[in-house]
Coordinates of C-alpha atoms and ligand atoms in Angstrom, one line a residue:
M224 CA -136.4 -6.8 114.3
N225 CA -139.2 -9.4 113.7
R226 CA -139.3 -12.8 115.7
R227 CA -138.3 -14.6 112.4
K228 CA -135.0 -12.7 112.1
F229 CA -134.2 -12.7 116.0
L230 CA -134.6 -16.4 115.7
L231 CA -132.5 -16.7 113.1
L232 CA -129.6 -14.5 114.2
S233 CA -129.4 -15.8 117.8
S234 CA -129.3 -19.3 116.3
L235 CA -126.5 -18.4 114.0
A236 CA -124.4 -16.6 116.9
W237 CA -124.7 -19.8 118.8
A238 CA -123.7 -21.8 115.6
G239 CA -120.5 -19.6 115.4
L240 CA -119.0 -22.0 118.0
A241 CA -119.0 -24.8 115.5
F242 CA -116.0 -23.2 113.7
R243 CA -114.1 -23.4 116.9
G244 CA -114.6 -27.2 117.4
N245 CA -115.6 -29.9 115.0
G246 CA -119.2 -28.7 115.2
I247 CA -120.6 -32.1 115.7
A248 CA -121.2 -31.5 119.7
E249 CA -123.0 -28.5 118.8
A250 CA -124.9 -29.9 115.9
Q251 CA -126.3 -32.6 118.1
Q252 CA -128.0 -30.2 120.2
I253 CA -130.2 -29.0 117.4
S254 CA -133.6 -29.8 118.1
K255 CA -135.9 -30.6 115.4
R256 CA -137.7 -27.5 115.6
S257 CA -134.5 -25.3 115.2
L258 CA -133.9 -23.6 111.8
T259 CA -132.9 -25.4 108.6
L260 CA -131.3 -24.4 105.6
R261 CA -134.3 -24.3 103.8
D262 CA -135.7 -21.9 106.7
I263 CA -132.7 -19.7 106.4
A264 CA -132.7 -19.6 102.6
R265 CA -136.4 -18.6 102.5
G266 CA -135.6 -16.0 105.0
S267 CA -133.3 -14.4 102.6
G268 CA -135.0 -15.1 99.4
Y269 CA -132.9 -18.0 98.0
D270 CA -133.7 -21.6 97.1
I271 CA -131.5 -24.2 98.6
G272 CA -130.7 -27.8 97.6
C273 CA -129.0 -30.8 96.5
A274 CA -128.2 -33.4 93.7
M275 CA -130.1 -36.6 94.5
T276 CA -131.3 -40.1 92.6
T277 CA -134.2 -42.2 93.3
S278 CA -132.2 -45.0 95.0
R279 CA -132.0 -42.6 98.1
F280 CA -135.8 -43.0 98.4
E281 CA -135.2 -46.1 101.0
D282 CA -132.9 -44.2 103.1
K283 CA -135.2 -42.9 105.7
L284 CA -132.6 -40.6 107.6
F285 CA -131.3 -39.3 104.4
M286 CA -135.0 -38.4 103.0
E287 CA -135.8 -36.7 106.2
A288 CA -132.7 -34.5 105.8
V289 CA -133.5 -33.6 102.1
R290 CA -137.2 -32.7 103.2
R291 CA -135.6 -30.7 105.9
E292 CA -132.9 -28.9 104.6
C293 CA -133.9 -28.5 100.6
S294 CA -136.1 -26.2 98.8
C295 CA -135.2 -27.5 95.4
I296 CA -133.4 -30.7 94.0
V297 CA -131.5 -31.7 90.7
A298 CA -131.0 -35.3 89.4
E299 CA -127.5 -36.5 89.8
Y300 CA -127.7 -38.4 86.8
Q301 CA -131.2 -39.3 86.0
S302 CA -132.1 -36.4 83.7
K303 CA -128.8 -37.0 81.6
R304 CA -129.3 -38.5 78.1
H305 CA -127.7 -41.9 78.6
V306 CA -130.4 -42.5 81.1
L307 CA -133.5 -40.7 79.0
E308 CA -132.6 -42.0 75.6
P309 CA -130.7 -45.1 75.9
S310 CA -131.7 -46.3 72.3
R311 CA -132.4 -44.0 69.6
G312 CA -136.2 -42.7 69.8
M313 CA -136.8 -45.1 73.0
F314 CA -137.1 -42.8 76.0
D315 CA -137.0 -43.9 79.6
F316 CA -138.6 -41.1 82.0
E317 CA -139.2 -43.3 85.1
G318 CA -136.4 -42.0 87.3
M319 CA -136.7 -38.3 86.5
D320 CA -140.5 -38.7 86.7
R321 CA -140.2 -40.0 90.3
L322 CA -137.7 -37.2 91.3
V323 CA -139.9 -34.4 89.8
A324 CA -143.0 -36.0 91.8
F325 CA -141.1 -36.1 94.8
A326 CA -139.8 -32.4 94.6
H327 CA -143.3 -31.1 93.9
K328 CA -145.1 -33.2 96.7
N329 CA -142.7 -31.7 99.1
K330 CA -143.1 -28.0 97.5
M331 CA -139.4 -28.0 96.3
K332 CA -138.4 -26.7 92.5
F333 CA -136.7 -29.2 90.5
R334 CA -133.7 -28.3 88.1
G335 CA -132.9 -30.1 85.0
H336 CA -129.1 -31.4 84.3
T337 CA -128.3 -31.5 81.8
L338 CA -129.4 -31.4 78.1
V339 CA -126.1 -31.0 76.2
W340 CA -122.7 -32.5 77.4
H341 CA -119.6 -34.1 76.3
A342 CA -120.2 -37.0 78.7
A343 CA -122.9 -39.3 79.5
N344 CA -124.3 -39.9 76.1
P345 CA -125.5 -43.0 74.9
A346 CA -123.4 -45.2 72.5
W347 CA -125.8 -44.8 69.5
L348 CA -125.7 -41.1 69.7
V349 CA -121.8 -40.9 69.9
A350 CA -121.8 -43.1 66.8
E351 CA -124.4 -40.9 65.0
L352 CA -122.5 -37.5 65.9
N353 CA -119.4 -39.0 64.6
D354 CA -120.7 -40.6 61.3
V355 CA -123.5 -38.4 59.9
P356 CA -124.6 -35.7 62.5
K357 CA -128.4 -34.8 62.3
E358 CA -129.5 -31.3 63.9
G359 CA -132.4 -33.0 65.2
G360 CA -130.2 -35.3 67.3
L361 CA -129.8 -32.4 69.3
T362 CA -132.8 -30.0 68.9
E363 CA -135.7 -32.6 68.8
Y364 CA -134.3 -34.5 72.0
I365 CA -134.3 -31.0 73.6
A366 CA -137.7 -30.4 72.4
K367 CA -139.0 -33.7 73.7
V368 CA -137.5 -33.5 77.2
V369 CA -137.9 -29.7 77.9
G370 CA -141.4 -30.0 76.6
R371 CA -142.4 -32.9 78.6
Y372 CA -141.5 -31.1 81.7
R373 CA -142.7 -27.7 80.7
G374 CA -143.6 -25.5 83.9
R375 CA -142.5 -28.4 86.2
V376 CA -138.8 -27.7 85.8
H377 CA -138.2 -24.3 86.5
S378 CA -134.3 -24.3 85.5
W379 CA -132.3 -26.4 82.8
D380 CA -128.5 -26.6 82.5
V381 CA -128.9 -26.4 78.8
V382 CA -125.2 -27.0 77.9
N383 CA -122.6 -28.4 80.2
E384 CA -118.9 -27.9 80.1
A385 CA -118.5 -26.4 76.7
I386 CA -115.2 -24.7 77.6
N387 CA -111.8 -26.5 77.9
P388 CA -108.7 -24.0 77.2
A389 CA -106.4 -27.2 77.4
D390 CA -107.6 -28.2 73.9
G391 CA -105.8 -25.7 72.5
R392 CA -108.6 -23.7 70.2
S393 CA -108.1 -19.8 70.3
D394 CA -111.8 -19.5 71.7
G395 CA -111.2 -21.9 74.4
L396 CA -114.1 -24.1 73.4
R397 CA -113.9 -27.8 74.2
E398 CA -113.4 -30.2 71.2
S399 CA -116.3 -32.2 72.0
I400 CA -118.4 -34.5 70.2
W401 CA -120.8 -31.6 69.8
L402 CA -118.5 -29.2 68.4
K403 CA -117.1 -31.7 66.0
A404 CA -120.8 -32.4 64.7
F405 CA -122.1 -28.8 64.3
G406 CA -119.3 -26.3 65.0
T407 CA -119.5 -23.5 67.7
S408 CA -123.2 -22.9 66.8
Y409 CA -124.5 -26.0 68.7
I410 CA -124.4 -23.9 71.8
D411 CA -126.9 -21.3 70.6
M412 CA -129.1 -24.1 68.8
A413 CA -129.3 -25.7 71.9
F414 CA -130.5 -22.6 73.9
H415 CA -133.0 -21.7 71.2
A416 CA -134.5 -25.2 71.3
A417 CA -134.8 -25.2 74.9
H418 CA -136.4 -21.7 75.1
E419 CA -139.0 -22.6 72.3
A420 CA -139.9 -25.8 74.3
D421 CA -140.3 -23.8 77.5
P422 CA -140.4 -20.0 77.1
N423 CA -140.6 -19.7 81.0
A424 CA -137.7 -21.9 82.0
S425 CA -134.7 -20.3 83.3
L426 CA -131.7 -21.4 80.9
V427 CA -128.4 -21.7 82.3
Y428 CA -124.9 -22.5 80.9
N429 CA -123.1 -24.7 83.5
D430 CA -119.3 -25.3 83.9
Y431 CA -116.6 -25.9 86.4
N432 CA -112.8 -24.7 86.9
T433 CA -113.6 -20.9 87.0
E434 CA -113.8 -20.7 90.6
G435 CA -110.0 -20.8 91.8
V436 CA -106.5 -19.9 90.9
W437 CA -104.8 -22.5 88.5
K438 CA -102.8 -23.2 85.5
Y439 CA -105.9 -22.8 83.2
G440 CA -108.3 -20.5 85.6
D441 CA -107.7 -17.4 83.8
A442 CA -108.0 -18.8 80.2
W443 CA -111.2 -20.6 81.4
R444 CA -112.6 -17.5 82.9
S445 CA -111.8 -15.3 79.6
S446 CA -113.1 -18.0 77.3
T447 CA -116.3 -18.2 79.2
I448 CA -116.9 -14.6 79.3
E449 CA -116.2 -14.2 75.4
M450 CA -118.6 -17.2 74.7
L451 CA -121.4 -15.6 77.1
A452 CA -120.8 -12.1 75.8
G453 CA -121.1 -13.4 72.2
M454 CA -124.4 -15.2 72.9
K455 CA -125.8 -12.4 74.8
A456 CA -124.8 -10.1 71.7
R457 CA -126.7 -12.6 69.2
G458 CA -129.7 -12.5 71.2
V459 CA -129.7 -16.4 72.5
P460 CA -132.0 -16.9 75.1
I461 CA -129.7 -17.5 78.1
H462 CA -130.7 -16.2 81.8
A463 CA -128.0 -17.6 84.2
Y464 CA -124.2 -18.8 84.4
G465 CA -124.3 -22.0 86.7
M466 CA -121.1 -22.3 88.7
Q467 CA -120.6 -25.8 89.6
A468 CA -118.3 -25.0 92.4
H469 CA -116.3 -28.3 92.9
L470 CA -114.2 -26.5 95.1
D471 CA -110.6 -27.3 95.6
P472 CA -108.8 -25.3 98.2
N473 CA -105.6 -27.3 97.8
D474 CA -105.0 -27.3 94.0
R475 CA -107.6 -24.2 92.8
P476 CA -107.5 -21.8 95.7
I477 CA -109.8 -18.9 95.7
D478 CA -108.7 -15.4 95.2
P479 CA -111.6 -13.2 96.2
K480 CA -110.7 -10.6 93.8
V481 CA -110.2 -12.8 90.7
L482 CA -113.6 -14.3 91.4
A483 CA -115.4 -11.2 92.1
N484 CA -114.0 -9.7 88.9
F485 CA -115.1 -12.6 86.8
L486 CA -118.6 -12.9 88.3
Q487 CA -119.0 -8.8 87.8
E488 CA -118.2 -9.5 84.1
I489 CA -121.0 -12.1 84.0
K490 CA -123.3 -9.9 85.9
D491 CA -122.7 -7.0 83.5
L492 CA -123.7 -9.1 80.7
G493 CA -127.1 -9.2 82.2
L494 CA -127.0 -12.9 83.5
R495 CA -127.9 -14.2 86.8
I496 CA -125.2 -16.7 88.7
Q497 CA -126.3 -19.8 90.5
V498 CA -124.4 -22.2 92.6
T499 CA -125.2 -25.6 90.9
E500 CA -123.0 -28.5 92.4
L501 CA -121.2 -27.1 95.5
D502 CA -118.8 -29.6 97.3
V503 CA -115.2 -29.2 98.6
R504 CA -112.4 -31.6 97.6
D505 CA -110.6 -32.1 101.0
F506 CA -108.4 -35.4 100.1
K507 CA -105.1 -33.5 100.5
L508 CA -106.2 -31.3 103.1
G509 CA -105.7 -31.3 107.0
R510 CA -104.2 -33.8 109.2
S511 CA -107.4 -34.5 111.6
V512 CA -111.1 -34.7 110.5
E513 CA -111.6 -31.4 112.5
E514 CA -109.0 -29.8 110.4
K515 CA -110.6 -30.9 107.1
N516 CA -114.1 -29.9 108.4
R517 CA -112.5 -26.4 109.4
I518 CA -111.0 -25.8 105.9
A519 CA -114.2 -27.1 104.0
A520 CA -116.3 -24.7 106.1
E521 CA -113.7 -21.8 105.5
T522 CA -113.7 -22.4 101.7
T523 CA -117.2 -22.6 101.5
K524 CA -117.9 -19.2 103.4
L525 CA -115.1 -17.5 101.4
F526 CA -116.7 -18.8 98.2
L527 CA -120.5 -18.0 99.1
D528 CA -119.7 -14.5 100.4
V529 CA -118.1 -13.6 97.3
V530 CA -120.7 -15.0 94.9
L531 CA -123.8 -13.7 97.0
S532 CA -122.1 -10.2 97.2
L533 CA -123.1 -9.6 93.8
S534 CA -126.8 -10.0 94.5
V535 CA -127.7 -12.0 91.2
T536 CA -128.1 -15.5 92.8
D537 CA -131.2 -17.1 93.4
E538 CA -130.1 -20.8 93.8
I539 CA -127.5 -22.8 95.8
L540 CA -127.3 -26.5 95.3
T541 CA -124.7 -28.9 96.9
W542 CA -123.7 -31.9 94.6
G543 CA -125.4 -34.3 97.2
L544 CA -126.1 -33.5 100.9
S545 CA -124.4 -36.3 102.9
D546 CA -120.8 -37.5 102.7
K547 CA -122.4 -40.9 102.7
Y548 CA -123.5 -40.3 99.1
S549 CA -120.8 -38.1 97.6
W550 CA -119.9 -38.8 94.1
L551 CA -116.3 -38.3 95.4
N552 CA -116.9 -41.5 97.3
D553 CA -117.9 -43.5 94.4
S554 CA -116.2 -46.5 93.3
K555 CA -114.7 -44.7 90.2
N556 CA -113.7 -41.3 92.3
A557 CA -112.6 -42.6 95.8
P558 CA -109.3 -44.8 94.7
F559 CA -108.2 -41.6 92.9
Y560 CA -108.9 -39.4 95.9
G561 CA -107.8 -41.6 98.6
G562 CA -109.2 -41.5 101.9
I563 CA -112.8 -40.9 102.9
P564 CA -113.8 -37.6 101.5
S565 CA -116.0 -35.3 103.5
P566 CA -117.0 -32.5 101.0
L567 CA -120.7 -32.0 102.0
P568 CA -122.6 -30.1 104.7
L569 CA -124.0 -33.4 106.4
D570 CA -121.8 -36.4 107.6
W571 CA -122.7 -40.1 107.2
K572 CA -125.5 -39.9 110.1
M573 CA -127.0 -36.6 109.0
V574 CA -125.3 -34.5 111.5
R575 CA -124.6 -31.0 110.4
K576 CA -120.9 -30.2 110.2
P577 CA -119.2 -26.9 110.0
M578 CA -119.9 -26.9 106.3
W579 CA -123.5 -26.6 107.1
Y580 CA -123.0 -23.7 109.4
A581 CA -120.8 -21.8 107.0
I582 CA -123.6 -22.0 104.1
A583 CA -126.0 -21.1 106.8
K584 CA -124.0 -17.9 107.8
S585 CA -123.5 -16.9 104.2
I586 CA -127.0 -17.0 103.5
A587 CA -128.3 -15.7 106.6
V588 CA -126.2 -12.6 106.4
K589 CA -126.5 -11.6 102.7
T590 CA -130.2 -11.5 101.7
K591 CA -131.1 -11.9 97.9
Ligands
XIL6 C1 -121.3 -36.9 88.1 C2 -122.1 -37.7 89.2 O1 -122.1 -37.3 90.4 C3 -122.0 -39.1 89.0 O2 -122.9 -40.1 89.9 C4 -121.9 -39.7 87.7 O3 -121.3 -40.9 87.6 C5 -121.0 -38.8 86.8 O4 -121.3 -37.4 86.9 N1 -120.1 -32.1 86.7 C6 -121.3 -32.5 86.6 C7 -122.1 -33.6 87.1 O5 -121.8 -31.6 85.8 O6 -123.2 -33.9 86.1 C8 -121.1 -34.6 87.7 O7 -121.9 -35.7 88.0 C9 -120.1 -34.1 88.4 C10 -119.3 -33.1 87.6

């Protein structure tokens, strides 16, 4: 056993204590020189990272944590279309440029999120798509944005959330403005345009709601497989399935067999599987903070162990890094979820939580 692996295993054996308590006492003992998620991920061959925004640049403690724990980042909203093209043909790349520059200065990769989505579209585009849709409104935008960052954004969520069986279509596709404008072919069009603009970028279809068991879980999974299989059969340049992984152990518990079977079908299509937006909704869980933290850690471990067992994952990103900045805490979500959610690996003071140890254990044990 080399020294690196020895250090890794002994630190994790010690970290195992965190699952019995709330993890905070143990976490506080970690010296600055001990292993970070970034170190552990590198040892196992993964990239690990989080979503963030330029407004965090002012928070020194948070930024130290990002630099310490992450080998890649994704923009939480600054590479969405309402930010990049607020008026027709008027682009604003400032926020995304600053994030990409930060990533590269710190030797991190940068994921682009997201080129085509039913949400976060500027009003002028929604009006145009409803009125006289122009193909260029989709393909020229992709060419411009992906082309600008060619070689600097290694992976793009090309289409986000195209499925929604609750809309009642037999193919399970979401009745989005894109579908209404161009029919089902908008998905292929988007991937072709992205590939043309950066032939080396990894192109991802990203979605939620396929991780757990719930009313539409099976339909969401089978519609996803049908859509991805069709794309592969037509020779569409798609390289990976992105699982958002907004885990909800209360309303959408994970059945490891169901999840593994679904992921195996994706693997059989020749696609890789990335974890793109991991967090845990704990608002209905546990009576104490300790119990909530334990459940979040166990849910994370259960999920990651299944995903990583397929050996087709390169990247694991959480949606934020510290509970202080979780989207579940923002003014829109917090009143809906109630309480103060703690869905992420670090607490408000950047102290490692049991979820941090859960990720560390999963990625240490299962190398890429
Ligand atoms: C969320 C951001 O976290 C919020 O800040 C923003 O207001 C709305 O979007 N799935 C996705 C992400 O693909 O883009 C969403 O991000 C969270 C759900």
